[in-house]
Amino acid sequence: MIESFREAFGRALVEIGKKREEVVVIDADVKGSTKTIYFEKAFPKRFIQVGISEQDMIGTAAGLAIAGKIPVASAFAVFLMRAWEQIRNTVARDNLNVKIVGTHSGFSDYMDGSSHQCLEDIALMRVLPNMKVVVPADAYATKVLLEQIIDTYGPVYMRLGRDYAPRVYEDGTKIKLGKANVLRKGKEILLVAAGTLVHTALNVAKMLEKLNVDASVIDMHTIKPLDEKTLLNYAKRAELVITLEEHSIYGGLGGAVAEVLSEKLPRRVVRIGTVEFGQSGRDYLALLDRYGLTPDKIYQKIVQVVM
Amino acid sequence: MEVSEVLTVKLKEMLKPVNGFHMNSSLTCLRILQAVLELKKEEDTIIISKGHSAPAFYVLLWKMGLISDEELMSFAEIDGLPSHVTRGLPFIEVSSGSLGQGLSVANGIALAKKMDNKKGRIFVILGDGELDEGQIWEAAMTAAHHNLDNVVAIIDRNYHQLTGHTEDILAKEPLAEKWKAFGWEVREVENNVEKLKETIIELEKINDRPKVIIARWNW
């Protein structure tokens, strides 16, 4: 079943809004695309429009947080990054309770091309002290993690794709902020994935069975703080660790995993992700294929490395 | 409280070991902060967006007995008073030091107060050089659009920015007309702390739009 990240986000926000009066949503004129428009309809007095001005949006969110609100500032991930310095100097430095949700990340805004595709945000957010970085694997995880993000004090960046969210989790599955989910227990190879590539990692693990390669799959939905304990536990039994993300291999999940393993449990780490800007495409999956992020392409790459 | 020779001397003494760190900016900002601190009610908030004028704020805190002589002289020392305005100091709600961000934060506080039907003005001190930052004008539009009449911006119009005269670096004038065009109630005050205070009080009567005072210092 394929659902939509942004639909899940928009609907979850409304449900949270019913329970938490302090939740306020801020938009930079993309409410129809991010689906925060549902929150505006449900709670018009708690919805703030600042126009196409992401830097002002982050500062306004900071002020709302100072005054005791729980602001959720949302826009396309790539355009939130133009406010990176505002996020650094005003939100993260003062450890303010601002929730930042970047939608349309990775290649998911396929038609809009490289200007709209965000492949750097995990790296940019991960480097900031106080900031938590969360990348849900599907629509269900988006809802469950968003609830926990709202209930946890401090700045958080949540990264979402657009609409392509194949189900990874059954309803009711336990997903805990800061705790990786082990989806498959194997040996030899450990696949650590985040976001849309969690589902892909499960497919790749099935394909590897044909080669009698037994792979573990971990959903590292919280990239910061990274669940080092689970990572080290599963890396211990593996000879090869492969990270999968719809993001640059520099500084994202791959970087985070490689940093931990190189210090605490040296293993060969192969980072699968991107190293270049994207381009326009009429079909999301075809674009992922072009950049080597489909199960087939990833499988082929792993076979090359293993053989 | 007057901007006495004592405060100016103290400011200079404080900044001597750091080669007069932002002395000019602090000398004019001292006058604005003095007016604001004297008029501040409990429910009011102060945001010093031009965070490099922290020294002016410190000498006023010293004058008010909120920091000691020893603390004042620890300016920019490790574990001493931070060189730029930092959260955790008396009256300070948000850290600054990166220009252009304070007005947005003021708007956020103002919006929250309006949602909760709470009283209180949000004073935000801006530098004239700081107006080069685009975010100021984004925030100016936001404040006007949302009729944030609880926001009072005061521009420290000292005509100096880092590398020269403001009008040589990037012309700001006609400043009053620009703010008016953005939907703000505008006042101009020249070289007079008492007049500045009178203007702040007078602006309390305006309640349908944000307010800005251009405090000009010819020196």
Short mmCIF file of C-alpha atoms in Angstrom, two decimals:
data_model
loop_
_atom_site.label_atom_id
_atom_site.label_comp_id
_atom_site.label_asym_id
_atom_site.label_seq_id
_atom_site.Cartn_x
_atom_site.Cartn_y
_atom_site.Cartn_z
CA MET A 1 0.00 0.00 0.00
CA ILE A 2 1.34 3.40 -0.99
CA GLU A 3 0.33 6.42 1.04
CA SER A 4 1.48 10.01 1.14
CA PHE A 5 3.92 11.54 3.60
CA ARG A 6 2.43 15.01 3.32
CA GLU A 7 -1.15 13.78 3.68
CA ALA A 8 -0.14 11.88 6.79
CA PHE A 9 1.63 14.96 8.14
CA GLY A 10 -1.29 17.31 7.46
CA ARG A 11 -3.85 14.99 9.02
CA ALA A 12 -1.66 14.14 12.01
CA LEU A 13 -1.19 17.85 12.72
CA VAL A 14 -4.96 18.31 12.98
CA GLU A 15 -5.27 15.39 15.40
CA ILE A 16 -2.43 16.77 17.51
CA GLY A 17 -3.98 20.25 17.36
CA LYS A 18 -7.14 18.90 18.98
CA LYS A 19 -5.15 17.65 21.96
CA ARG A 20 -2.51 20.37 22.28
CA GLU A 21 -3.77 23.94 22.25
CA GLU A 22 -0.24 25.33 22.28
CA VAL A 23 0.46 23.91 18.83
CA VAL A 24 0.60 26.69 16.24
CA VAL A 25 1.41 26.15 12.56
CA ILE A 26 3.34 28.63 10.41
CA ASP A 27 3.41 28.59 6.64
CA ALA A 28 5.48 30.24 3.91
CA ASP A 29 2.77 30.12 1.25
CA VAL A 30 3.00 26.40 0.54
CA LYS A 31 0.16 25.18 2.78
CA GLY A 32 -1.56 23.37 -0.10
CA SER A 33 1.63 21.50 -0.93
CA THR A 34 2.71 20.69 2.62
CA LYS A 35 -0.93 19.97 3.64
CA THR A 36 -0.78 22.27 6.63
CA ILE A 37 -3.89 23.69 4.98
CA TYR A 38 -5.84 21.05 6.92
CA PHE A 39 -4.64 22.63 10.16
CA GLU A 40 -5.61 26.08 8.93
CA LYS A 41 -9.13 24.85 8.20
CA ALA A 42 -9.45 23.19 11.61
CA PHE A 43 -7.78 25.95 13.67
CA PRO A 44 -7.69 29.20 11.69
CA LYS A 45 -6.67 31.25 14.72
CA ARG A 46 -3.65 29.05 15.35
CA PHE A 47 -2.40 29.19 11.78
CA ILE A 48 0.01 31.95 10.78
CA GLN A 49 0.84 32.94 7.24
CA VAL A 50 4.09 34.82 6.70
CA GLY A 51 4.24 34.63 2.92
CA ILE A 52 7.17 33.42 0.88
CA SER A 53 9.80 34.19 3.50
CA GLU A 54 11.35 31.17 5.16
CA GLN A 55 13.86 33.21 7.17
CA ASP A 56 11.10 35.33 8.68
CA MET A 57 9.08 32.17 9.28
CA ILE A 58 11.84 30.62 11.40
CA GLY A 59 12.30 33.84 13.40
CA THR A 60 8.55 34.12 13.95
CA ALA A 61 8.50 30.50 15.10
CA ALA A 62 11.27 31.33 17.56
CA GLY A 63 9.18 34.17 19.01
CA LEU A 64 6.12 31.95 19.31
CA ALA A 65 8.21 29.34 21.14
CA ILE A 66 9.59 31.99 23.51
CA ALA A 67 6.00 32.96 24.30
CA GLY A 68 5.11 29.36 25.19
CA LYS A 69 3.64 28.04 21.96
CA ILE A 70 4.77 24.90 20.16
CA PRO A 71 5.27 26.23 16.63
CA VAL A 72 5.44 23.88 13.66
CA ALA A 73 7.13 25.68 10.78
CA SER A 74 6.75 23.82 7.54
CA ALA A 75 7.83 24.31 3.94
CA PHE A 76 9.68 22.45 1.20
CA ALA A 77 12.86 21.10 2.78
CA VAL A 78 15.17 22.83 0.31
CA PHE A 79 13.68 26.26 0.96
CA LEU A 80 13.82 25.83 4.71
CA MET A 81 17.55 25.45 4.26
CA ARG A 82 17.82 29.07 3.13
CA ALA A 83 17.00 29.80 6.77
CA TRP A 84 19.80 27.55 8.02
CA GLU A 85 21.58 30.44 9.68
CA GLN A 86 18.35 31.58 11.35
CA ILE A 87 17.81 28.01 12.53
CA ARG A 88 21.37 27.94 13.85
CA ASN A 89 21.60 31.33 15.49
CA THR A 90 18.10 31.88 16.80
CA VAL A 91 16.48 28.46 17.24
CA ALA A 92 19.24 25.94 17.96
CA ARG A 93 21.56 28.26 19.91
CA ASP A 94 18.77 29.14 22.35
CA ASN A 95 17.40 25.55 22.35
CA LEU A 96 13.94 26.85 21.50
CA ASN A 97 10.95 24.53 21.22
CA VAL A 98 10.51 24.97 17.47
CA LYS A 99 9.48 22.06 15.24
CA ILE A 100 10.64 22.35 11.65
CA VAL A 101 9.11 20.06 9.06
CA GLY A 102 10.70 19.90 5.62
CA THR A 103 8.50 18.25 3.00
CA HIS A 104 9.29 17.28 -0.63
CA SER A 105 12.75 16.10 0.38
CA GLY A 106 15.09 13.91 -1.64
CA PHE A 107 14.03 13.49 -5.25
CA SER A 108 10.35 13.38 -4.33
CA ASP A 109 9.56 16.72 -5.97
CA TYR A 110 10.63 15.04 -9.20
CA MET A 111 8.94 17.30 -11.74
CA ASP A 112 10.24 20.54 -10.21
CA GLY A 113 13.84 19.52 -10.72
CA SER A 114 17.07 20.20 -8.90
CA SER A 115 16.08 23.60 -7.44
CA HIS A 116 13.30 21.90 -5.49
CA GLN A 117 14.95 18.60 -4.61
CA CYS A 118 16.64 18.61 -1.23
CA LEU A 119 19.56 16.24 -0.83
CA GLU A 120 21.53 18.11 1.83
CA ASP A 121 19.17 18.87 4.70
CA ILE A 122 20.06 15.98 7.00
CA ALA A 123 23.71 17.03 6.91
CA LEU A 124 22.87 20.68 7.55
CA MET A 125 20.54 19.97 10.44
CA ARG A 126 22.63 17.21 11.99
CA VAL A 127 25.57 19.51 12.59
CA LEU A 128 23.58 21.85 14.86
CA PRO A 129 23.85 21.42 18.64
CA ASN A 130 20.46 20.84 20.36
CA MET A 131 18.79 19.87 17.07
CA LYS A 132 17.16 16.46 16.68
CA VAL A 133 16.79 15.03 13.18
CA VAL A 134 13.97 12.64 12.35
CA VAL A 135 13.24 10.90 9.04
CA PRO A 136 10.10 8.71 9.09
CA ALA A 137 9.91 5.69 6.80
CA ASP A 138 6.20 5.84 5.94
CA ALA A 139 2.90 7.61 6.61
CA TYR A 140 2.27 5.69 9.82
CA ALA A 141 5.74 6.50 11.17
CA THR A 142 5.20 10.15 10.23
CA LYS A 143 2.10 10.33 12.43
CA VAL A 144 3.58 8.43 15.36
CA LEU A 145 6.89 10.30 15.35
CA LEU A 146 5.24 13.70 14.92
CA GLU A 147 3.22 13.11 18.09
CA GLN A 148 6.41 12.33 20.00
CA ILE A 149 8.25 15.29 18.50
CA ILE A 150 5.51 17.63 19.74
CA ASP A 151 5.66 16.03 23.19
CA THR A 152 9.47 16.35 23.44
CA TYR A 153 10.96 19.74 24.33
CA GLY A 154 13.52 21.27 22.00
CA PRO A 155 14.20 21.99 18.36
CA VAL A 156 13.50 19.15 15.93
CA TYR A 157 13.85 18.85 12.18
CA MET A 158 11.55 16.29 10.59
CA ARG A 159 12.22 15.38 6.99
CA LEU A 160 9.46 14.08 4.78
CA GLY A 161 9.15 12.96 1.18
CA ARG A 162 6.20 14.06 -0.90
CA ASP A 163 3.71 11.32 -1.70
CA TYR A 164 5.48 8.03 -2.31
CA ALA A 165 5.40 6.27 1.03
CA PRO A 166 5.09 2.51 0.69
CA ARG A 167 3.94 1.01 3.98
CA VAL A 168 6.71 -0.31 6.18
CA TYR A 169 4.76 -0.52 9.43
CA GLU A 170 1.48 -2.08 10.45
CA ASP A 171 -0.78 0.21 12.44
CA GLY A 172 0.02 -0.08 16.11
CA THR A 173 3.71 -0.90 15.63
CA LYS A 174 5.87 0.66 18.33
CA ILE A 175 8.12 3.40 17.03
CA LYS A 176 10.03 5.40 19.58
CA LEU A 177 11.87 8.66 18.93
CA GLY A 178 15.59 8.03 19.33
CA LYS A 179 15.29 4.24 19.13
CA ALA A 180 16.06 2.49 15.85
CA ASN A 181 13.65 -0.19 14.64
CA VAL A 182 15.19 -3.53 13.70
CA LEU A 183 13.01 -4.79 10.87
CA ARG A 184 15.00 -7.85 9.96
CA LYS A 185 17.63 -9.79 11.84
CA GLY A 186 20.37 -11.30 9.72
CA LYS A 187 24.12 -11.73 9.55
CA GLU A 188 26.89 -10.86 7.09
CA ILE A 189 25.38 -7.59 5.89
CA LEU A 190 23.70 -4.80 7.82
CA LEU A 191 21.48 -2.41 5.89
CA VAL A 192 20.85 0.85 7.75
CA ALA A 193 18.24 3.00 6.04
CA ALA A 194 16.09 6.06 6.61
CA GLY A 195 12.99 7.51 5.00
CA THR A 196 11.77 6.08 1.72
CA LEU A 197 14.76 3.78 1.44
CA VAL A 198 13.69 1.70 4.44
CA HIS A 199 11.08 -0.02 2.29
CA THR A 200 13.69 -0.36 -0.45
CA ALA A 201 16.16 -1.89 2.02
CA LEU A 202 13.63 -4.58 2.92
CA ASN A 203 13.22 -5.41 -0.77
CA VAL A 204 16.98 -5.51 -1.25
CA ALA A 205 17.33 -7.85 1.74
CA LYS A 206 14.84 -10.23 0.12
CA MET A 207 16.80 -10.12 -3.14
CA LEU A 208 20.01 -10.89 -1.27
CA GLU A 209 18.44 -14.09 0.04
CA LYS A 210 18.86 -15.53 -3.44
CA LEU A 211 22.61 -15.23 -2.95
CA ASN A 212 22.28 -16.83 0.47
CA VAL A 213 23.23 -13.53 1.99
CA ASP A 214 21.34 -12.92 5.19
CA ALA A 215 20.95 -9.19 5.80
CA SER A 216 19.75 -7.24 8.81
CA VAL A 217 17.65 -4.13 8.15
CA ILE A 218 17.48 -1.23 10.56
CA ASP A 219 15.18 1.77 10.20
CA MET A 220 17.27 4.60 11.65
CA HIS A 221 14.37 7.06 11.73
CA THR A 222 16.08 9.23 14.32
CA ILE A 223 19.37 10.24 12.76
CA LYS A 224 20.20 12.54 15.64
CA PRO A 225 20.58 11.47 18.34
CA LEU A 226 21.66 8.28 16.62
CA ASP A 227 20.78 5.01 18.35
CA GLU A 228 24.39 3.88 18.62
CA LYS A 229 23.53 0.91 20.83
CA THR A 230 21.34 -0.78 18.23
CA LEU A 231 23.73 0.12 15.45
CA LEU A 232 26.74 -1.37 17.24
CA ASN A 233 24.78 -4.46 18.28
CA TYR A 234 23.91 -5.31 14.69
CA ALA A 235 27.16 -4.12 13.16
CA LYS A 236 29.01 -6.56 15.43
CA ARG A 237 27.64 -9.54 13.57
CA ALA A 238 28.05 -8.01 10.09
CA GLU A 239 31.12 -7.85 7.90
CA LEU A 240 29.69 -5.11 5.76
CA VAL A 241 27.47 -2.17 6.67
CA ILE A 242 25.49 -0.42 3.96
CA THR A 243 23.67 2.85 4.51
CA LEU A 244 20.75 3.85 2.29
CA GLU A 245 19.30 7.33 2.05
CA GLU A 246 17.69 9.66 -0.46
CA HIS A 247 20.29 12.28 0.42
CA SER A 248 23.90 13.10 -0.22
CA ILE A 249 26.29 10.45 1.07
CA TYR A 250 28.22 13.31 2.66
CA GLY A 251 27.05 14.15 6.14
CA GLY A 252 23.72 12.37 6.16
CA LEU A 253 22.80 8.97 7.60
CA GLY A 254 25.85 7.42 5.94
CA GLY A 255 28.11 9.99 7.49
CA ALA A 256 26.54 9.52 10.92
CA VAL A 257 26.87 5.72 10.80
CA ALA A 258 30.43 5.87 9.47
CA GLU A 259 31.46 8.29 12.22
CA VAL A 260 30.20 6.00 14.96
CA LEU A 261 31.57 2.77 13.49
CA SER A 262 34.99 4.20 12.69
CA GLU A 263 35.41 5.21 16.32
CA LYS A 264 33.76 2.30 18.09
CA LEU A 265 33.61 -0.76 15.86
CA PRO A 266 35.53 -0.48 12.59
CA ARG A 267 33.62 -2.07 9.73
CA ARG A 268 33.58 -1.52 6.04
CA VAL A 269 30.80 0.99 5.38
CA VAL A 270 29.35 1.52 1.91
CA ARG A 271 27.23 4.65 1.70
CA ILE A 272 24.47 4.61 -0.87
CA GLY A 273 22.90 7.95 -1.67
CA THR A 274 23.70 10.79 -4.02
CA VAL A 275 26.79 12.82 -4.83
CA GLU A 276 25.29 15.28 -7.29
CA PHE A 277 22.31 17.56 -7.79
CA GLY A 278 19.17 16.01 -9.22
CA GLN A 279 17.24 16.95 -12.35
CA SER A 280 13.66 17.13 -13.57
CA GLY A 281 11.78 13.93 -14.22
CA ARG A 282 8.22 13.07 -15.08
CA ASP A 283 8.23 9.99 -12.91
CA TYR A 284 9.60 9.73 -9.39
CA LEU A 285 10.63 6.09 -9.51
CA ALA A 286 12.34 6.58 -12.88
CA LEU A 287 14.31 9.43 -11.34
CA LEU A 288 15.31 7.27 -8.38
CA ASP A 289 16.44 4.64 -10.88
CA ARG A 290 18.54 7.23 -12.73
CA TYR A 291 20.33 8.00 -9.46
CA GLY A 292 20.75 4.37 -8.49
CA LEU A 293 18.29 4.30 -5.61
CA THR A 294 15.85 1.56 -6.70
CA PRO A 295 16.03 -1.95 -5.21
CA ASP A 296 17.51 -3.35 -8.45
CA LYS A 297 20.26 -0.75 -8.68
CA ILE A 298 21.12 -1.04 -5.00
CA TYR A 299 21.15 -4.83 -5.23
CA GLN A 300 23.52 -4.65 -8.20
CA LYS A 301 25.81 -2.30 -6.32
CA ILE A 302 25.91 -4.57 -3.28
CA VAL A 303 26.62 -7.61 -5.46
CA GLN A 304 29.55 -5.73 -7.00
CA VAL A 305 30.91 -4.92 -3.56
CA VAL A 306 30.41 -8.41 -2.13
CA MET A 307 31.66 -10.40 -5.14
CA MET B 1 18.31 57.64 35.12
CA GLU B 2 20.31 59.86 32.81
CA VAL B 3 22.84 58.98 30.18
CA SER B 4 25.47 60.48 32.35
CA GLU B 5 29.13 60.93 31.87
CA VAL B 6 29.47 58.07 34.34
CA LEU B 7 27.86 55.57 31.98
CA THR B 8 29.87 56.76 29.02
CA VAL B 9 33.07 56.58 31.02
CA LYS B 10 32.11 53.13 32.29
CA LEU B 11 31.38 51.94 28.78
CA LYS B 12 34.76 53.14 27.59
CA GLU B 13 36.49 51.58 30.57
CA MET B 14 34.73 48.30 29.91
CA LEU B 15 35.66 48.29 26.24
CA LYS B 16 39.25 49.43 26.65
CA PRO B 17 40.72 45.90 26.87
CA VAL B 18 38.86 44.90 23.70
CA ASN B 19 39.92 47.86 21.59
CA GLY B 20 36.60 49.67 21.88
CA PHE B 21 34.49 46.78 20.54
CA HIS B 22 31.48 48.40 18.76
CA MET B 23 31.87 51.55 20.86
CA ASN B 24 29.99 53.89 18.50
CA SER B 25 27.05 51.53 18.10
CA SER B 26 26.88 51.10 21.85
CA LEU B 27 27.00 54.83 22.61
CA THR B 28 23.88 55.57 20.57
CA CYS B 29 22.11 52.38 21.56
CA LEU B 30 22.74 53.27 25.21
CA ARG B 31 20.31 56.15 24.81
CA ILE B 32 17.58 54.01 23.24
CA LEU B 33 17.97 51.23 25.79
CA GLN B 34 17.84 53.76 28.60
CA ALA B 35 14.50 55.10 27.33
CA VAL B 36 13.08 51.62 26.85
CA LEU B 37 14.25 50.28 30.22
CA GLU B 38 12.79 53.30 32.00
CA LEU B 39 9.41 52.81 30.34
CA LYS B 40 9.33 49.02 30.39
CA LYS B 41 6.34 47.52 32.15
CA GLU B 42 6.45 44.01 33.56
CA GLU B 43 4.51 42.52 30.64
CA ASP B 44 6.74 44.18 28.02
CA THR B 45 9.54 42.39 26.19
CA ILE B 46 12.81 43.81 24.89
CA ILE B 47 14.65 42.34 21.92
CA ILE B 48 18.03 43.81 21.11
CA SER B 49 18.27 42.77 17.49
CA LYS B 50 21.52 44.71 17.02
CA GLY B 51 23.23 42.31 19.36
CA HIS B 52 26.66 43.90 19.01
CA SER B 53 25.39 46.74 21.20
CA ALA B 54 25.48 44.38 24.18
CA PRO B 55 28.02 46.66 25.98
CA ALA B 56 25.40 49.44 26.21
CA PHE B 57 22.97 47.01 27.74
CA TYR B 58 25.56 45.80 30.24
CA VAL B 59 26.37 49.26 31.57
CA LEU B 60 22.65 49.86 32.09
CA LEU B 61 22.33 46.55 33.94
CA TRP B 62 25.32 47.65 36.03
CA LYS B 63 23.64 50.99 36.72
CA MET B 64 20.51 49.11 37.81
CA GLY B 65 22.59 46.97 40.16
CA LEU B 66 21.85 43.77 38.28
CA ILE B 67 25.46 43.01 37.44
CA SER B 68 28.55 43.78 39.46
CA ASP B 69 31.55 45.87 38.57
CA GLU B 70 33.60 42.71 38.33
CA GLU B 71 31.09 41.07 35.96
CA LEU B 72 31.05 44.17 33.80
CA MET B 73 34.80 44.03 33.42
CA SER B 74 34.60 40.36 32.38
CA PHE B 75 33.22 41.48 29.01
CA ALA B 76 34.20 39.00 26.27
CA GLU B 77 36.38 36.99 28.60
CA ILE B 78 35.94 33.22 28.62
CA ASP B 79 32.95 32.50 30.88
CA GLY B 80 32.48 36.25 31.28
CA LEU B 81 29.82 38.50 29.75
CA PRO B 82 29.21 37.44 26.14
CA SER B 83 30.27 39.94 23.50
CA HIS B 84 26.88 39.77 21.82
CA VAL B 85 23.43 39.68 23.44
CA THR B 86 22.74 36.19 24.76
CA ARG B 87 19.66 34.55 26.26
CA GLY B 88 19.86 34.11 29.99
CA LEU B 89 20.80 37.71 30.77
CA PRO B 90 18.21 39.83 32.63
CA PHE B 91 15.40 40.96 30.28
CA ILE B 92 16.81 38.98 27.36
CA GLU B 93 14.42 36.58 25.64
CA VAL B 94 16.48 35.70 22.60
CA SER B 95 20.13 35.66 21.62
CA SER B 96 21.20 37.94 18.83
CA GLY B 97 24.44 38.90 17.17
CA SER B 98 23.47 37.76 13.72
CA LEU B 99 21.79 40.79 12.21
CA GLY B 100 18.29 40.95 10.82
CA GLN B 101 16.55 38.37 12.97
CA GLY B 102 15.07 40.22 15.96
CA LEU B 103 12.02 41.70 14.29
CA SER B 104 10.76 38.27 13.20
CA VAL B 105 11.15 37.01 16.77
CA ALA B 106 9.30 40.07 18.07
CA ASN B 107 6.47 39.28 15.65
CA GLY B 108 6.28 35.72 16.94
CA ILE B 109 5.98 36.89 20.54
CA ALA B 110 3.44 39.53 19.48
CA LEU B 111 1.32 36.95 17.64
CA ALA B 112 1.37 34.62 20.65
CA LYS B 113 0.30 37.47 22.95
CA LYS B 114 -2.58 38.32 20.65
CA MET B 115 -3.71 34.67 20.50
CA ASP B 116 -3.72 34.52 24.29
CA ASN B 117 -5.20 38.03 24.80
CA LYS B 118 -2.14 39.05 26.77
CA LYS B 119 -0.94 42.60 27.25
CA GLY B 120 2.56 43.85 26.67
CA ARG B 121 4.61 45.64 24.07
CA ILE B 122 7.53 44.05 22.31
CA PHE B 123 10.31 46.59 21.89
CA VAL B 124 12.81 45.63 19.23
CA ILE B 125 15.99 47.65 18.81
CA LEU B 126 17.29 47.65 15.24
CA GLY B 127 20.48 49.07 13.84
CA ASP B 128 20.33 51.26 10.75
CA GLY B 129 23.02 49.17 9.10
CA GLU B 130 21.00 46.12 10.06
CA LEU B 131 18.26 47.31 7.72
CA ASP B 132 20.38 46.00 4.84
CA GLU B 133 19.24 42.51 5.83
CA GLY B 134 16.29 41.34 3.75
CA GLN B 135 14.69 39.51 6.64
CA ILE B 136 13.91 42.86 8.29
CA TRP B 137 11.62 43.74 5.41
CA GLU B 138 10.06 40.29 5.35
CA ALA B 139 9.27 40.78 9.03
CA ALA B 140 8.08 44.36 8.43
CA MET B 141 5.50 43.00 5.98
CA THR B 142 4.46 40.25 8.39
CA ALA B 143 3.96 42.70 11.28
CA ALA B 144 1.84 45.03 9.16
CA HIS B 145 -0.18 42.24 7.57
CA HIS B 146 -1.10 40.86 10.99
CA ASN B 147 -1.70 44.35 12.50
CA LEU B 148 0.82 43.74 15.24
CA ASP B 149 0.25 46.97 17.14
CA ASN B 150 2.07 45.48 20.14
CA VAL B 151 5.36 45.66 18.23
CA VAL B 152 7.44 48.83 18.72
CA ALA B 153 10.60 48.93 16.62
CA ILE B 154 13.23 51.55 17.40
CA ILE B 155 15.90 52.16 14.80
CA ASP B 156 19.25 53.33 16.10
CA ARG B 157 19.86 55.78 13.25
CA ASN B 158 23.48 56.70 13.89
CA TYR B 159 24.50 56.68 10.22
CA HIS B 160 27.37 54.28 10.88
CA GLN B 161 27.79 50.72 9.77
CA LEU B 162 30.84 48.54 9.86
CA THR B 163 32.87 49.99 7.01
CA GLY B 164 31.54 53.50 6.71
CA HIS B 165 28.60 55.90 6.44
CA THR B 166 25.28 54.12 5.93
CA GLU B 167 24.39 56.17 2.88
CA ASP B 168 27.70 55.35 1.21
CA ILE B 169 27.54 51.63 1.93
CA LEU B 170 23.88 51.08 1.01
CA ALA B 171 21.51 54.05 1.06
CA LYS B 172 18.62 53.76 3.51
CA GLU B 173 16.82 57.05 2.94
CA PRO B 174 14.03 57.98 2.65
CA LEU B 175 13.66 55.70 5.65
CA ALA B 176 10.42 57.03 7.12
CA GLU B 177 8.64 56.75 3.79
CA LYS B 178 9.80 53.17 3.38
CA TRP B 179 8.33 52.09 6.71
CA LYS B 180 5.15 54.02 6.04
CA ALA B 181 4.82 52.26 2.71
CA PHE B 182 5.19 48.95 4.51
CA GLY B 183 2.15 49.83 6.65
CA TRP B 184 3.83 51.03 9.85
CA GLU B 185 3.08 54.03 12.04
CA VAL B 186 6.29 56.04 11.85
CA ARG B 187 7.82 58.65 14.17
CA GLU B 188 11.17 60.38 13.98
CA VAL B 189 13.11 61.70 16.95
CA GLU B 190 16.38 63.64 16.87
CA ASN B 191 19.08 63.58 19.53
CA ASN B 192 16.76 63.53 22.50
CA VAL B 193 16.13 60.73 24.98
CA GLU B 194 13.23 62.54 26.66
CA LYS B 195 11.53 63.08 23.30
CA LEU B 196 12.10 59.42 22.51
CA LYS B 197 10.32 58.45 25.72
CA GLU B 198 7.45 60.83 24.99
CA THR B 199 7.09 59.29 21.54
CA ILE B 200 7.02 55.74 22.92
CA ILE B 201 4.23 56.78 25.30
CA GLU B 202 2.34 58.62 22.55
CA LEU B 203 2.47 55.54 20.32
CA GLU B 204 0.58 53.49 22.92
CA LYS B 205 -2.57 55.15 21.58
CA ILE B 206 -2.10 53.69 18.11
CA ASN B 207 -3.73 50.29 18.00
CA ASP B 208 -4.13 49.05 14.51
CA ARG B 209 -0.62 48.74 13.16
CA PRO B 210 2.99 48.19 14.20
CA LYS B 211 5.05 51.23 15.16
CA VAL B 212 8.55 52.31 14.40
CA ILE B 213 10.60 55.16 15.80
CA ILE B 214 13.59 56.35 13.85
CA ALA B 215 15.92 57.67 16.53
CA ARG B 216 18.40 59.89 14.71
CA TRP B 217 21.68 60.78 16.34
CA ASN B 218 23.77 63.47 14.68
CA TRP B 219 27.21 63.22 16.18
#
